[in-house]
Amino acid sequence: MPTDTTAAAASTGQQAAGTSGRKKGRKGRLLVLVLVLALIGGVAYGAYWSVSTVRASFPQTKGSITLEGLSGPVDVRRDGYGIPQIYASSDEDLFMAQGYVQAQDRFYEMDVRRHMTSGRLSEMFGAGQVDNDAFLRTLGWDRIAKQEYEEKLSPATKKYLQAYAKGVNAYLEGKQGKDISLEYAALSFENDYKPGAWTPVDSVAWLKAMAWDLRGNMQDEIDRALLTSRLGPKQIADLYPSYPYSRNKPIVQEGGYDEGSGTFEAEGGSGDGEGEGDGTGSGEGAGSELGGGTEGGTGAGAEGDAAGFESQLTGLQRVLEDLPTAVGVNGDGIGSNSWVVSGQHTVSGKPLLANDPHLSASLPSVWYQMGLHCRDVSDKCRYDVTGYTFAGMPGVIIGHNQDIAWGLTNSGVDVTDLYLEKITGDGYQYGDKVVPFETREEIIKVAGGASRKIVVRETNNGPLLSDRSDELVKTGKKATVDSAAPDRGDGYAVALRWTALDPGRTMDAVFAINRAKDWDDFREASELFEVPSQNLVYADTEGHIGYTLPGRIPTRAEKHDGSVPAPGWDPDYEWTGWVDQDELPYEFDPERGYIVTANQAVVDEDYPYTLTTDWGYGARSQRINDLIQSKIKDGGKISTDDMRQMQLDNSSSIAKLLVPELLKIDVDDEHVREAQKLLEGWDYTQDADSAAAAYFNSVWRNILKLSFGHKLPKEVRVKGQCLWVEPANTTGPADEAGKVRECGQRSASQAQPDGGDRWFEVVRRLMADEDSEWWTTPKRGTRPAAENRDQLFKRALIDARWELTAKLGKDIDTWSWGRLHRLFLDNQTLGSDGPGIVKYVLNRGPWKLGGGEATVNATGWNAAGGYGVVWVPSMRMVVNLGDLDKSRWINLTGASGHAYNAHYVDQTDKWAEGELLEWAYSEKAVEDSTTDHLVLKP
């Protein structure tokens, strides 16, 4: 049990128990005063909340605390940003202390996450979360996590998870909600919720949430099918061009698949084998009973009315939009940069490794910085590792130990498939038989209301997602299939096949990587990193660099490439197995001396397996390649700060393509011409104070809207955006011209065209075809019609001028990209749906940012929805393998999850300015940086 040690602390001159270790100062006192005045100012919460309520949950960071279960003392040293470095003498003590310290700073966040992963959000937030819980129960993350814990994980991993849970529960012992977090004080007005004990499975289940948000091309699979309601196969193919291998290099550039040995060889391979046996794929989109593959329109057969199937997928999309995000933007727009440079090109003569994962902005940040140090590394205590952790899970996800460093980016490989299922009575058709469902009942408890019961049905392809939406329950009456499909009867359901729904060993991988000493250890450990599949980059203190693609990656029959929903009744569309680890791409010490991963294609077209049909298109990765090459030409050397500067690169590749053409357009209106002149001499850099960047991005947004947005079906357009269009599988009143009014149905952060590098490639390929049908748009009001490319560009220049006049004012001297491109940090629960005063207390911002979509400094925005920032470099780090204490790091927010704690957002201003903090690793460096020292005693 935790023990208050006020007297002991006082006797040594240290801070008493219950105090926070906050930075002192007038600013902190003013923040608390503002909060108290706001709460007292006529709102209901003012009668209850006080300064003591605000401070009650701040952690003790000095003195000592007794924790039952420790075998020896543990030191917790925090620097001026509240970042903890933990020192222990056994593995169990180390991870128990990690659980305790993370709970001190972030337990509310941890509690919300475990309720999300287990489908129990309704227990905290009431009936409004029942539909989300039902969907998450259908996926069954916690059920799979339990299987992993009981059947798959090593005894050592279980021991660490148990120790971590013990530490979290030691923190919770004897505390009321208001003593843990301000959010619990707010929730107490709505219900009598009290947090329960932490379990090892709660930690394992978080990996399922991580995998969900990094799940690959499921969104593209849905979108391609929905586009068929208004677009034909050739048009859809235009919008999903093939990867530009000739211009944007894949990750692996040296070596290849060796047909003779059936393995991937870093030193080279024949590279011309088509592969043998089940699961090989052409990568060209072979198509299916549901229509052509990626080259053939990707979604609709020639026969049948697609309306029923579209309704199912639209319903699924609405469910996905409503789900709370774990680490991404509901799987859409996820990206990351990571690259490593060998010592032959660096100032120190040893490797440098950079990483900045691009995830949705959250408050607190999804990352928690921490060091885990054994005082003496031995069989009893095996870890000396530091980096970025997830609050709620032991170990370090990204970082370095005493020998190696590693980073992650999302590989984007296709590990999810949607299947149409023919339902017959209490079963589904498979081949020529009807197979009974596997079913289970789930009880959803609801705060302040009656419990709800749901029944989950599963096929051989996975759970029926169509059971979790009002629209999907009414399964499609007329799904688009060919004549070989079974009778529609009452329609088709939709099932999900996903690698994360099979028990795996990723939790083992976390600890194995944390203690790896060299490349062989790292490769062996990475094989356990089954879900989600990630690009792993590597460097070590001996001077080696490397890359490996781990993951449980499915193989499919020749006719199924995973690009569109497949017929579940046909055995030929089942997954046929897994790509063997020896066949997956990797590189080790490539001759060029660097490796770049930024969500581009992993390997070239000769690789025999279809990893996905939906790579990122390589705008960011090629820019990083170019920046490295420009630095090392003529023998130049790269420093730690050079790596930081590369992370901040704001250059727009689509601007380089379009601006020369935009400047050729003859514009009559003097006000539009005034704005057009902003582009003259612009260096394509999207700094926050750039007026040219503001105008160009508005022009780009309007080009997309006029060329594509107005031609896309309502299912993918922005919710509430209404247009009069030619009828196409729609119902509704028609005007005199025979058009119907259709309103968009998708959230602004996920609508299309989003303006990412797929759209860069779409426009690039259309530039030479000046009379393409895509360059046409009708007259609207006083805006002219367009019948070719240059006319549409002129229209976009005009529309952008008046859009920015409305948003930023008529005087272009006051324009700046940062005024449009702003970041708001919102608490992910009460900061979105709580009372106004609670939002005021918990949320922060805005920050005016530079950067943009598909730039290296990837402050993403969705061009269909507006200019606001929707995902960000969630952290940035540069590891210096020549001197680990010269490594640098930054987090999006801060260590603390407590509003008005000094470390709530104390890194955000520096993050926005592109600064990095010193990253102490050695014992001496940690001691020198320590401002607060807490001892956990047995």
Coordinates of C-alpha atoms in Angstrom, one line a residue, residues 398-913:
I398 CA 10.4 3.6 -30.1
G399 CA 13.9 4.6 -28.8
H400 CA 17.3 3.2 -28.0
N401 CA 19.2 1.1 -25.5
Q402 CA 22.9 1.0 -24.8
D403 CA 23.7 -0.7 -28.1
I404 CA 21.0 -0.1 -30.7
A405 CA 18.3 2.4 -31.8
W406 CA 15.2 1.8 -33.8
G407 CA 12.2 3.7 -35.3
L408 CA 8.8 2.8 -36.8
T409 CA 6.7 3.9 -39.7
N410 CA 3.4 2.3 -40.8
S411 CA 4.1 -0.1 -43.7
G412 CA 0.6 0.1 -45.0
V413 CA 0.6 -3.6 -46.0
D414 CA -2.9 -5.0 -46.6
V415 CA -3.9 -7.1 -43.6
T416 CA -7.7 -6.5 -43.7
D417 CA -10.3 -7.7 -46.2
L418 CA -14.0 -7.1 -46.3
Y419 CA -16.1 -10.1 -47.4
L420 CA -19.7 -10.2 -48.6
E421 CA -21.6 -13.0 -46.9
K422 CA -24.7 -14.7 -48.2
I423 CA -26.9 -15.2 -45.1
T424 CA -29.4 -18.1 -45.0
G425 CA -31.3 -18.6 -41.8
D426 CA -28.9 -19.1 -38.9
G427 CA -25.9 -19.6 -41.2
Y428 CA -24.0 -18.4 -44.2
Q429 CA -23.2 -19.9 -47.6
Y430 CA -19.7 -21.3 -48.1
G431 CA -19.2 -23.2 -51.3
D432 CA -22.3 -25.3 -51.8
K433 CA -23.1 -25.6 -48.0
V434 CA -24.7 -23.5 -45.3
V435 CA -22.4 -23.2 -42.3
P436 CA -23.8 -22.2 -38.9
F437 CA -22.5 -18.9 -37.4
E438 CA -20.3 -18.9 -34.3
T439 CA -22.2 -16.7 -31.9
R440 CA -21.6 -15.1 -28.5
E441 CA -23.7 -12.8 -26.3
E442 CA -22.2 -9.6 -24.9
I443 CA -23.8 -7.5 -22.1
I444 CA -23.0 -3.7 -22.3
K445 CA -23.3 -1.9 -19.0
V446 CA -24.5 1.7 -19.3
A447 CA -23.8 4.4 -16.7
G448 CA -27.2 5.8 -15.6
G449 CA -29.2 3.4 -17.7
A450 CA -30.2 -0.2 -18.4
S451 CA -27.7 -2.7 -19.7
R452 CA -27.9 -3.7 -23.4
K453 CA -27.4 -7.2 -24.8
I454 CA -26.0 -7.9 -28.3
V455 CA -25.3 -11.1 -30.2
V456 CA -22.1 -11.3 -32.2
R457 CA -22.1 -13.5 -35.2
E458 CA -19.0 -14.7 -36.9
T459 CA -18.2 -16.5 -40.2
N460 CA -15.1 -18.2 -41.3
N461 CA -14.0 -14.8 -42.6
G462 CA -14.5 -13.0 -39.2
P463 CA -17.2 -11.1 -37.4
L464 CA -20.2 -9.6 -39.2
L465 CA -19.7 -5.8 -39.0
S466 CA -23.0 -5.4 -40.7
D467 CA -24.7 -6.4 -37.5
R468 CA -23.6 -3.2 -35.8
S469 CA -25.2 -0.5 -37.9
D470 CA -28.9 0.3 -38.6
E471 CA -28.0 0.6 -42.3
L472 CA -25.9 -2.5 -42.3
V473 CA -28.5 -4.6 -40.4
K474 CA -30.7 -4.0 -43.4
T475 CA -28.3 -5.9 -45.6
G476 CA -28.1 -5.0 -49.2
K477 CA -30.9 -6.2 -51.4
K478 CA -29.0 -5.7 -54.6
A479 CA -25.2 -6.0 -54.1
T480 CA -23.1 -5.5 -57.2
V481 CA -21.9 -9.0 -58.1
D482 CA -21.8 -11.0 -61.3
S483 CA -24.1 -13.8 -62.5
A484 CA -22.2 -16.5 -60.7
A485 CA -23.1 -15.1 -57.2
P486 CA -25.8 -16.9 -55.1
D487 CA -29.3 -15.6 -55.0
R488 CA -29.5 -12.4 -53.1
G489 CA -32.5 -13.4 -51.0
D490 CA -32.5 -11.0 -48.0
G491 CA -29.2 -9.5 -49.1
Y492 CA -25.5 -9.8 -48.2
A493 CA -23.8 -9.1 -44.9
V494 CA -20.2 -7.7 -44.5
A495 CA -17.5 -9.6 -42.5
L496 CA -14.0 -8.5 -41.6
R497 CA -10.9 -10.7 -42.0
W498 CA -8.0 -9.1 -40.1
T499 CA -4.7 -10.4 -38.8
A500 CA -5.2 -8.7 -35.4
L501 CA -8.2 -11.0 -34.7
D502 CA -5.8 -13.9 -34.4
P503 CA -3.7 -14.1 -31.2
G504 CA -0.2 -13.0 -31.6
R505 CA 3.1 -12.2 -29.9
T506 CA 3.7 -8.5 -30.5
M507 CA 4.0 -7.9 -26.7
D508 CA 6.9 -10.3 -26.6
A509 CA 8.5 -8.3 -29.5
V510 CA 8.5 -5.1 -27.5
F511 CA 10.7 -6.5 -24.7
A512 CA 12.9 -8.5 -27.1
I513 CA 13.6 -5.3 -29.1
N514 CA 14.2 -3.3 -25.9
R515 CA 17.1 -5.7 -24.9
A516 CA 18.5 -6.4 -28.4
K517 CA 22.3 -6.0 -28.7
D518 CA 22.9 -6.2 -32.4
W519 CA 21.3 -6.7 -35.9
D520 CA 20.8 -10.5 -35.4
D521 CA 19.0 -9.9 -32.1
F522 CA 16.9 -7.2 -33.6
R523 CA 15.9 -9.2 -36.6
E524 CA 15.0 -12.2 -34.4
A525 CA 13.0 -9.9 -32.1
S526 CA 11.2 -8.1 -35.0
E527 CA 9.8 -11.4 -36.3
L528 CA 7.6 -11.4 -33.2
F529 CA 6.2 -8.0 -34.1
E530 CA 3.3 -9.6 -35.9
V531 CA 0.5 -7.0 -35.7
P532 CA 0.5 -4.2 -36.8
S533 CA 3.0 -4.7 -39.6
Q534 CA 5.5 -1.8 -39.4
N535 CA 8.7 -0.6 -41.2
L536 CA 11.5 -1.0 -38.7
V537 CA 14.7 1.0 -39.1
Y538 CA 17.8 0.2 -37.2
A539 CA 21.2 1.6 -36.2
D540 CA 23.8 0.5 -33.7
T541 CA 26.9 1.8 -31.9
E542 CA 29.1 -0.5 -34.0
G543 CA 28.1 1.6 -37.1
H544 CA 25.6 -0.7 -38.7
I545 CA 22.3 0.4 -40.2
G546 CA 19.3 -1.7 -41.4
Y547 CA 15.7 -2.1 -42.3
T548 CA 13.3 -4.9 -41.9
L549 CA 9.6 -5.5 -42.6
P550 CA 8.1 -7.9 -40.1
G551 CA 4.4 -8.8 -39.7
R552 CA 1.9 -11.4 -40.2
I553 CA 1.1 -10.7 -43.9
P554 CA -1.6 -12.7 -45.7
T555 CA -1.2 -14.4 -49.0
R556 CA -4.2 -14.5 -51.4
A557 CA -5.3 -16.6 -54.4
E558 CA -4.4 -15.2 -57.8
K559 CA -7.9 -13.7 -58.5
H560 CA -8.0 -11.7 -55.2
D561 CA -5.7 -8.8 -54.6
G562 CA -7.4 -7.3 -51.5
S563 CA -8.4 -4.1 -53.2
V564 CA -12.2 -4.6 -53.1
P565 CA -14.7 -6.5 -51.0
A566 CA -14.6 -10.2 -51.9
P567 CA -17.3 -12.9 -52.1
G568 CA -17.2 -14.8 -48.9
W569 CA -19.1 -17.7 -50.3
D570 CA -16.3 -18.6 -52.8
P571 CA -13.4 -20.6 -51.3
D572 CA -11.1 -19.2 -54.0
Y573 CA -11.1 -15.9 -52.2
E574 CA -9.9 -17.1 -48.8
W575 CA -6.5 -16.2 -47.5
T576 CA -4.1 -19.0 -48.4
G577 CA -1.4 -18.5 -45.8
W578 CA 1.3 -16.1 -44.7
V579 CA 4.4 -14.7 -46.3
D580 CA 7.3 -16.4 -44.6
Q581 CA 9.6 -14.2 -42.6
D582 CA 12.6 -15.2 -44.7
E583 CA 10.8 -13.9 -47.8
L584 CA 10.0 -10.5 -46.4
P585 CA 12.1 -7.5 -47.6
Y586 CA 15.0 -6.1 -45.5
E587 CA 18.3 -4.2 -46.0
F588 CA 21.5 -4.2 -44.0
D589 CA 24.4 -1.8 -44.5
P590 CA 23.3 -0.8 -48.0
E591 CA 26.1 0.6 -50.2
R592 CA 24.4 4.0 -50.5
G593 CA 24.8 4.5 -46.7
Y594 CA 21.2 5.5 -45.8
I595 CA 17.7 4.1 -45.7
V596 CA 14.4 6.1 -45.9
T597 CA 11.0 5.0 -44.9
A598 CA 8.0 7.3 -45.2
N599 CA 5.1 5.0 -46.2
Q600 CA 6.2 4.6 -49.8
A601 CA 6.4 1.2 -51.5
V602 CA 8.6 -1.2 -49.6
V603 CA 10.0 -3.0 -52.6
D604 CA 10.0 -2.9 -56.4
E605 CA 7.6 -4.5 -58.8
D606 CA 9.5 -7.7 -59.2
Y607 CA 8.7 -8.8 -55.7
P608 CA 6.5 -11.9 -56.1
Y609 CA 3.9 -11.1 -53.3
T610 CA 1.3 -8.4 -53.4
L611 CA 1.9 -6.7 -50.1
T612 CA -0.8 -4.0 -50.9
T613 CA -2.3 -2.2 -53.8
D614 CA -2.3 1.1 -51.8
W615 CA 1.1 2.3 -50.9
G616 CA 1.7 5.9 -50.0
Y617 CA 2.9 7.5 -53.3
G618 CA 6.3 8.6 -52.1
A619 CA 6.2 12.4 -52.1
R620 CA 7.7 12.6 -48.6
S621 CA 10.1 9.7 -48.9
Q622 CA 11.6 11.0 -52.2
R623 CA 12.0 14.5 -50.7
I624 CA 13.9 13.0 -47.7
N625 CA 16.1 11.0 -50.2
D626 CA 16.8 14.2 -52.1
L627 CA 17.6 16.1 -48.9
I628 CA 20.1 13.4 -47.8
Q629 CA 21.7 13.3 -51.3
S630 CA 22.1 17.1 -51.4
K631 CA 23.9 16.9 -48.0
I632 CA 26.3 14.1 -48.8
K633 CA 27.3 15.1 -52.3
D634 CA 30.9 16.0 -52.7
G635 CA 31.7 14.3 -49.4
G636 CA 29.4 16.4 -47.2
K637 CA 28.6 15.2 -43.7
I638 CA 25.3 15.2 -41.8
S639 CA 24.9 16.4 -38.2
T640 CA 22.2 15.8 -35.6
D641 CA 20.9 19.3 -36.3
D642 CA 20.8 18.6 -40.0
M643 CA 18.5 15.6 -39.3
R644 CA 16.3 18.0 -37.2
Q645 CA 16.2 20.5 -40.1
M646 CA 15.1 17.8 -42.5
Q647 CA 12.2 16.9 -40.2
L648 CA 11.0 20.5 -40.5
D649 CA 11.2 20.6 -44.3
N650 CA 8.0 22.4 -45.6
S651 CA 8.6 22.1 -49.3
S652 CA 5.5 21.3 -51.4
S653 CA 6.1 18.9 -54.3
I654 CA 2.6 19.7 -55.8
A655 CA 3.4 23.4 -55.7
K656 CA 6.6 22.8 -57.7
L657 CA 4.4 21.1 -60.4
L658 CA 1.5 23.5 -60.5
V659 CA 2.8 27.0 -59.8
P660 CA 4.7 27.4 -63.1
E661 CA 1.4 26.6 -64.9
L662 CA -0.7 28.8 -62.6
L663 CA 1.6 31.8 -63.4
K664 CA 0.9 31.4 -67.1
I665 CA -2.9 31.9 -66.6
D666 CA -4.1 35.3 -67.8
V667 CA -6.3 36.8 -65.1
D668 CA -8.4 39.8 -65.7
D669 CA -9.6 40.7 -62.2
E670 CA -7.0 43.0 -60.6
H671 CA -7.7 41.5 -57.1
V672 CA -7.1 38.0 -58.4
R673 CA -4.0 39.0 -60.2
E674 CA -2.7 40.6 -57.0
A675 CA -3.1 37.3 -55.3
Q676 CA -1.6 35.4 -58.2
K677 CA 1.6 37.6 -58.0
L678 CA 2.2 36.1 -54.5
L679 CA 3.3 32.9 -56.3
E680 CA 6.0 34.7 -58.3
G681 CA 9.4 33.9 -56.9
W682 CA 7.9 31.7 -54.1
D683 CA 10.2 28.9 -53.1
Y684 CA 7.4 26.5 -52.5
T685 CA 8.1 26.5 -48.8
Q686 CA 5.0 26.4 -46.6
D687 CA 6.1 28.5 -43.6
A688 CA 3.5 29.6 -41.1
D689 CA 4.0 33.2 -42.0
S690 CA 3.9 32.7 -45.8
A691 CA 1.1 34.4 -47.7
A692 CA 2.1 32.6 -50.9
A693 CA 1.6 29.2 -49.1
A694 CA -1.8 30.3 -47.9
Y695 CA -2.9 31.3 -51.4
F696 CA -1.4 28.3 -53.2
N697 CA -3.0 25.8 -50.8
S698 CA -6.4 27.5 -51.3
V699 CA -5.9 27.2 -55.1
W700 CA -4.9 23.6 -54.7
R701 CA -8.0 22.9 -52.6
N702 CA -10.2 24.6 -55.2
I703 CA -8.6 22.7 -58.1
L704 CA -9.5 19.4 -56.3
K705 CA -13.0 20.6 -55.5
L706 CA -13.7 21.7 -59.1
S707 CA -12.0 18.7 -60.9
F708 CA -13.0 15.9 -58.6
G709 CA -14.9 16.8 -55.5
H710 CA -18.1 17.8 -57.4
K711 CA -18.0 14.6 -59.4
L712 CA -17.6 12.2 -56.5
P713 CA -20.6 10.4 -54.9
K714 CA -22.2 11.8 -51.8
E715 CA -20.9 8.9 -49.6
V716 CA -17.3 10.3 -49.8
R717 CA -18.0 14.1 -49.9
V718 CA -18.1 16.4 -46.8
K719 CA -21.1 16.0 -44.6
G720 CA -23.6 18.8 -45.4
Q721 CA -22.0 19.8 -48.7
C722 CA -25.0 19.7 -51.1
L723 CA -24.8 19.8 -54.9
W724 CA -27.3 19.5 -57.8
V725 CA -26.0 16.7 -59.9
E726 CA -27.1 14.3 -62.7
P727 CA -29.0 11.4 -61.3
A728 CA -27.0 8.2 -60.6
N729 CA -28.4 5.5 -58.4
T730 CA -30.1 8.3 -56.3
T731 CA -33.5 9.2 -55.3
G732 CA -34.8 12.7 -54.5
P733 CA -36.6 15.6 -56.1
A734 CA -35.3 16.7 -59.5
D735 CA -35.1 20.3 -60.7
E736 CA -36.1 21.5 -64.1
A737 CA -32.9 20.3 -65.7
G738 CA -33.4 16.8 -64.3
K739 CA -30.8 17.1 -61.6
V740 CA -31.1 16.0 -58.0
R741 CA -29.8 17.5 -54.8
E742 CA -27.2 15.3 -53.0
C743 CA -25.6 16.1 -49.7
G744 CA -22.3 14.8 -48.5
Q745 CA -22.2 12.2 -45.8
R746 CA -18.6 12.0 -44.5
S747 CA -16.8 13.9 -41.7
A748 CA -14.6 16.8 -42.8
S749 CA -11.4 15.0 -41.6
Q750 CA -12.1 11.9 -43.8
A751 CA -13.8 13.2 -46.9
Q752 CA -12.4 13.1 -50.4
P753 CA -10.5 14.5 -52.2
D754 CA -8.3 14.8 -49.2
G755 CA -5.4 16.4 -51.1
G756 CA -2.8 13.8 -50.1
D757 CA 0.0 12.4 -52.3
R758 CA -2.4 10.1 -54.1
W759 CA -4.1 13.2 -55.4
F760 CA -0.7 14.7 -56.2
E761 CA -0.2 11.7 -58.5
V762 CA -3.7 11.9 -60.0
V763 CA -3.2 15.5 -61.0
R764 CA 0.4 14.9 -62.2
R765 CA -0.8 12.2 -64.6
L766 CA -3.6 14.4 -65.9
M767 CA -1.5 17.5 -66.6
A768 CA -0.6 16.6 -70.1
D769 CA -4.2 15.8 -71.0
E770 CA -5.4 19.4 -71.1
D771 CA -8.9 18.4 -72.4
S772 CA -9.6 15.6 -69.9
E773 CA -13.1 15.3 -68.7
W774 CA -11.8 15.9 -65.2
W775 CA -10.9 19.5 -66.1
T776 CA -14.5 20.5 -66.7
T777 CA -16.8 22.2 -64.3
P778 CA -20.1 24.1 -64.8
K779 CA -20.7 27.8 -64.2
R780 CA -21.9 28.5 -60.7
G781 CA -23.2 32.0 -59.9
T782 CA -20.8 34.5 -61.4
R783 CA -17.9 32.0 -61.5
P784 CA -17.1 30.9 -65.1
A785 CA -17.5 27.4 -66.4
A786 CA -14.4 25.4 -67.4
E787 CA -13.9 23.1 -70.4
N788 CA -10.2 22.4 -70.2
R789 CA -7.3 22.5 -67.7
D790 CA -6.3 26.1 -68.0
Q791 CA -9.8 27.3 -67.7
L792 CA -10.3 25.3 -64.6
F793 CA -7.0 26.6 -63.1
K794 CA -8.2 30.1 -63.8
R795 CA -11.5 29.4 -62.0
A796 CA -9.5 28.0 -59.0
L797 CA -7.4 31.1 -58.9
I798 CA -10.6 33.2 -58.7
D799 CA -12.3 31.0 -56.2
A800 CA -9.3 30.9 -54.0
R801 CA -8.9 34.7 -54.0
W802 CA -12.4 35.2 -52.8
E803 CA -12.3 32.3 -50.3
L804 CA -9.3 33.8 -48.6
T805 CA -10.8 37.3 -48.7
A806 CA -13.7 35.9 -46.7
K807 CA -11.4 34.0 -44.3
L808 CA -8.4 36.3 -43.9
G809 CA -9.6 39.7 -45.3
K810 CA -9.1 41.6 -48.5
D811 CA -5.6 42.9 -47.7
I812 CA -3.2 40.1 -48.9
D813 CA -0.5 41.6 -46.8
T814 CA -2.3 40.2 -43.8
W815 CA -2.5 36.7 -45.2
S816 CA -0.5 33.8 -43.8
W817 CA -0.6 30.1 -44.0
G818 CA -0.6 29.8 -40.2
R819 CA -3.8 31.8 -39.9
L820 CA -5.5 29.1 -41.9
H821 CA -3.5 26.1 -40.8
R822 CA -4.1 25.9 -37.1
L823 CA -3.7 23.2 -34.5
F824 CA -6.2 22.7 -31.6
L825 CA -5.4 20.2 -28.9
D826 CA -8.6 18.7 -27.5
N827 CA -9.0 16.3 -24.6
Q828 CA -10.3 13.2 -26.5
T829 CA -13.3 12.6 -24.2
L830 CA -14.7 15.5 -22.2
G831 CA -12.8 18.0 -24.3
S832 CA -15.0 17.1 -27.2
D833 CA -18.4 16.3 -25.6
G834 CA -18.3 17.8 -22.1
P835 CA -19.9 21.1 -20.9
G836 CA -18.3 24.3 -22.2
I837 CA -16.5 25.1 -19.1
V838 CA -14.9 21.6 -19.0
K839 CA -13.7 22.1 -22.5
Y840 CA -12.2 25.4 -21.5
V841 CA -10.4 23.7 -18.7
L842 CA -9.1 20.7 -20.6
N843 CA -8.4 22.0 -24.2
R844 CA -5.5 24.1 -25.5
G845 CA -4.7 26.1 -28.7
P846 CA -4.6 27.2 -31.3
W847 CA -1.1 27.1 -32.7
K848 CA -0.3 28.5 -36.1
L849 CA 1.7 25.9 -38.0
G850 CA 3.7 25.6 -41.2
G851 CA 4.1 22.4 -43.1
G852 CA 1.3 20.6 -44.8
E853 CA -0.1 17.5 -46.4
A854 CA 2.5 15.1 -47.8
T855 CA 5.4 17.3 -46.9
V856 CA 8.2 16.0 -44.6
N857 CA 6.9 18.3 -41.9
A858 CA 3.6 16.6 -42.2
T859 CA 1.0 18.7 -40.5
G860 CA -1.8 17.1 -42.3
W861 CA -5.0 18.8 -43.4
N862 CA -7.9 17.5 -45.4
A863 CA -8.5 19.6 -48.6
A864 CA -12.1 18.5 -48.8
G865 CA -12.9 19.7 -45.3
G866 CA -10.8 22.8 -44.8
Y867 CA -7.3 23.9 -43.7
G868 CA -7.2 22.9 -40.0
V869 CA -4.5 20.5 -38.9
V870 CA -5.9 16.9 -38.5
W871 CA -2.7 15.0 -37.9
V872 CA 0.8 15.9 -36.9
P873 CA 4.3 14.6 -36.3
S874 CA 3.3 13.3 -32.9
M875 CA 6.8 13.4 -31.7
R876 CA 10.3 13.9 -33.2
M877 CA 13.5 12.3 -32.3
V878 CA 17.1 12.1 -33.6
V879 CA 19.3 9.4 -32.0
N880 CA 23.1 9.9 -32.2
L881 CA 24.8 6.5 -32.0
G882 CA 28.2 8.2 -31.6
D883 CA 27.2 9.8 -28.3
L884 CA 23.7 8.8 -27.0
D885 CA 23.6 11.8 -24.7
K886 CA 23.7 14.0 -27.7
S887 CA 20.5 12.6 -29.0
R888 CA 17.5 14.9 -29.1
W889 CA 13.7 14.4 -28.7
I890 CA 10.4 16.3 -28.3
N891 CA 6.8 15.4 -27.6
L892 CA 3.6 17.0 -29.0
T893 CA 2.3 17.9 -25.5
G894 CA 4.0 17.0 -22.2
A895 CA 4.5 14.3 -19.7
S896 CA 1.4 15.1 -17.6
G897 CA -2.2 14.3 -18.4
H898 CA -3.4 16.7 -15.6
A899 CA -4.8 20.0 -16.8
Y900 CA -3.0 23.0 -15.3
N901 CA 0.0 20.9 -14.3
A902 CA 3.1 22.6 -15.5
H903 CA 3.9 19.7 -17.8
Y904 CA 0.5 19.5 -19.5
V905 CA 1.6 21.2 -22.7
D906 CA 5.1 22.5 -21.8
Q907 CA 6.7 20.9 -24.9
T908 CA 4.1 22.1 -27.4
D909 CA 5.5 25.6 -28.1
K910 CA 8.9 24.2 -28.7
W911 CA 7.4 21.4 -30.9
A912 CA 5.6 24.0 -33.0
E913 CA 8.9 25.9 -33.4

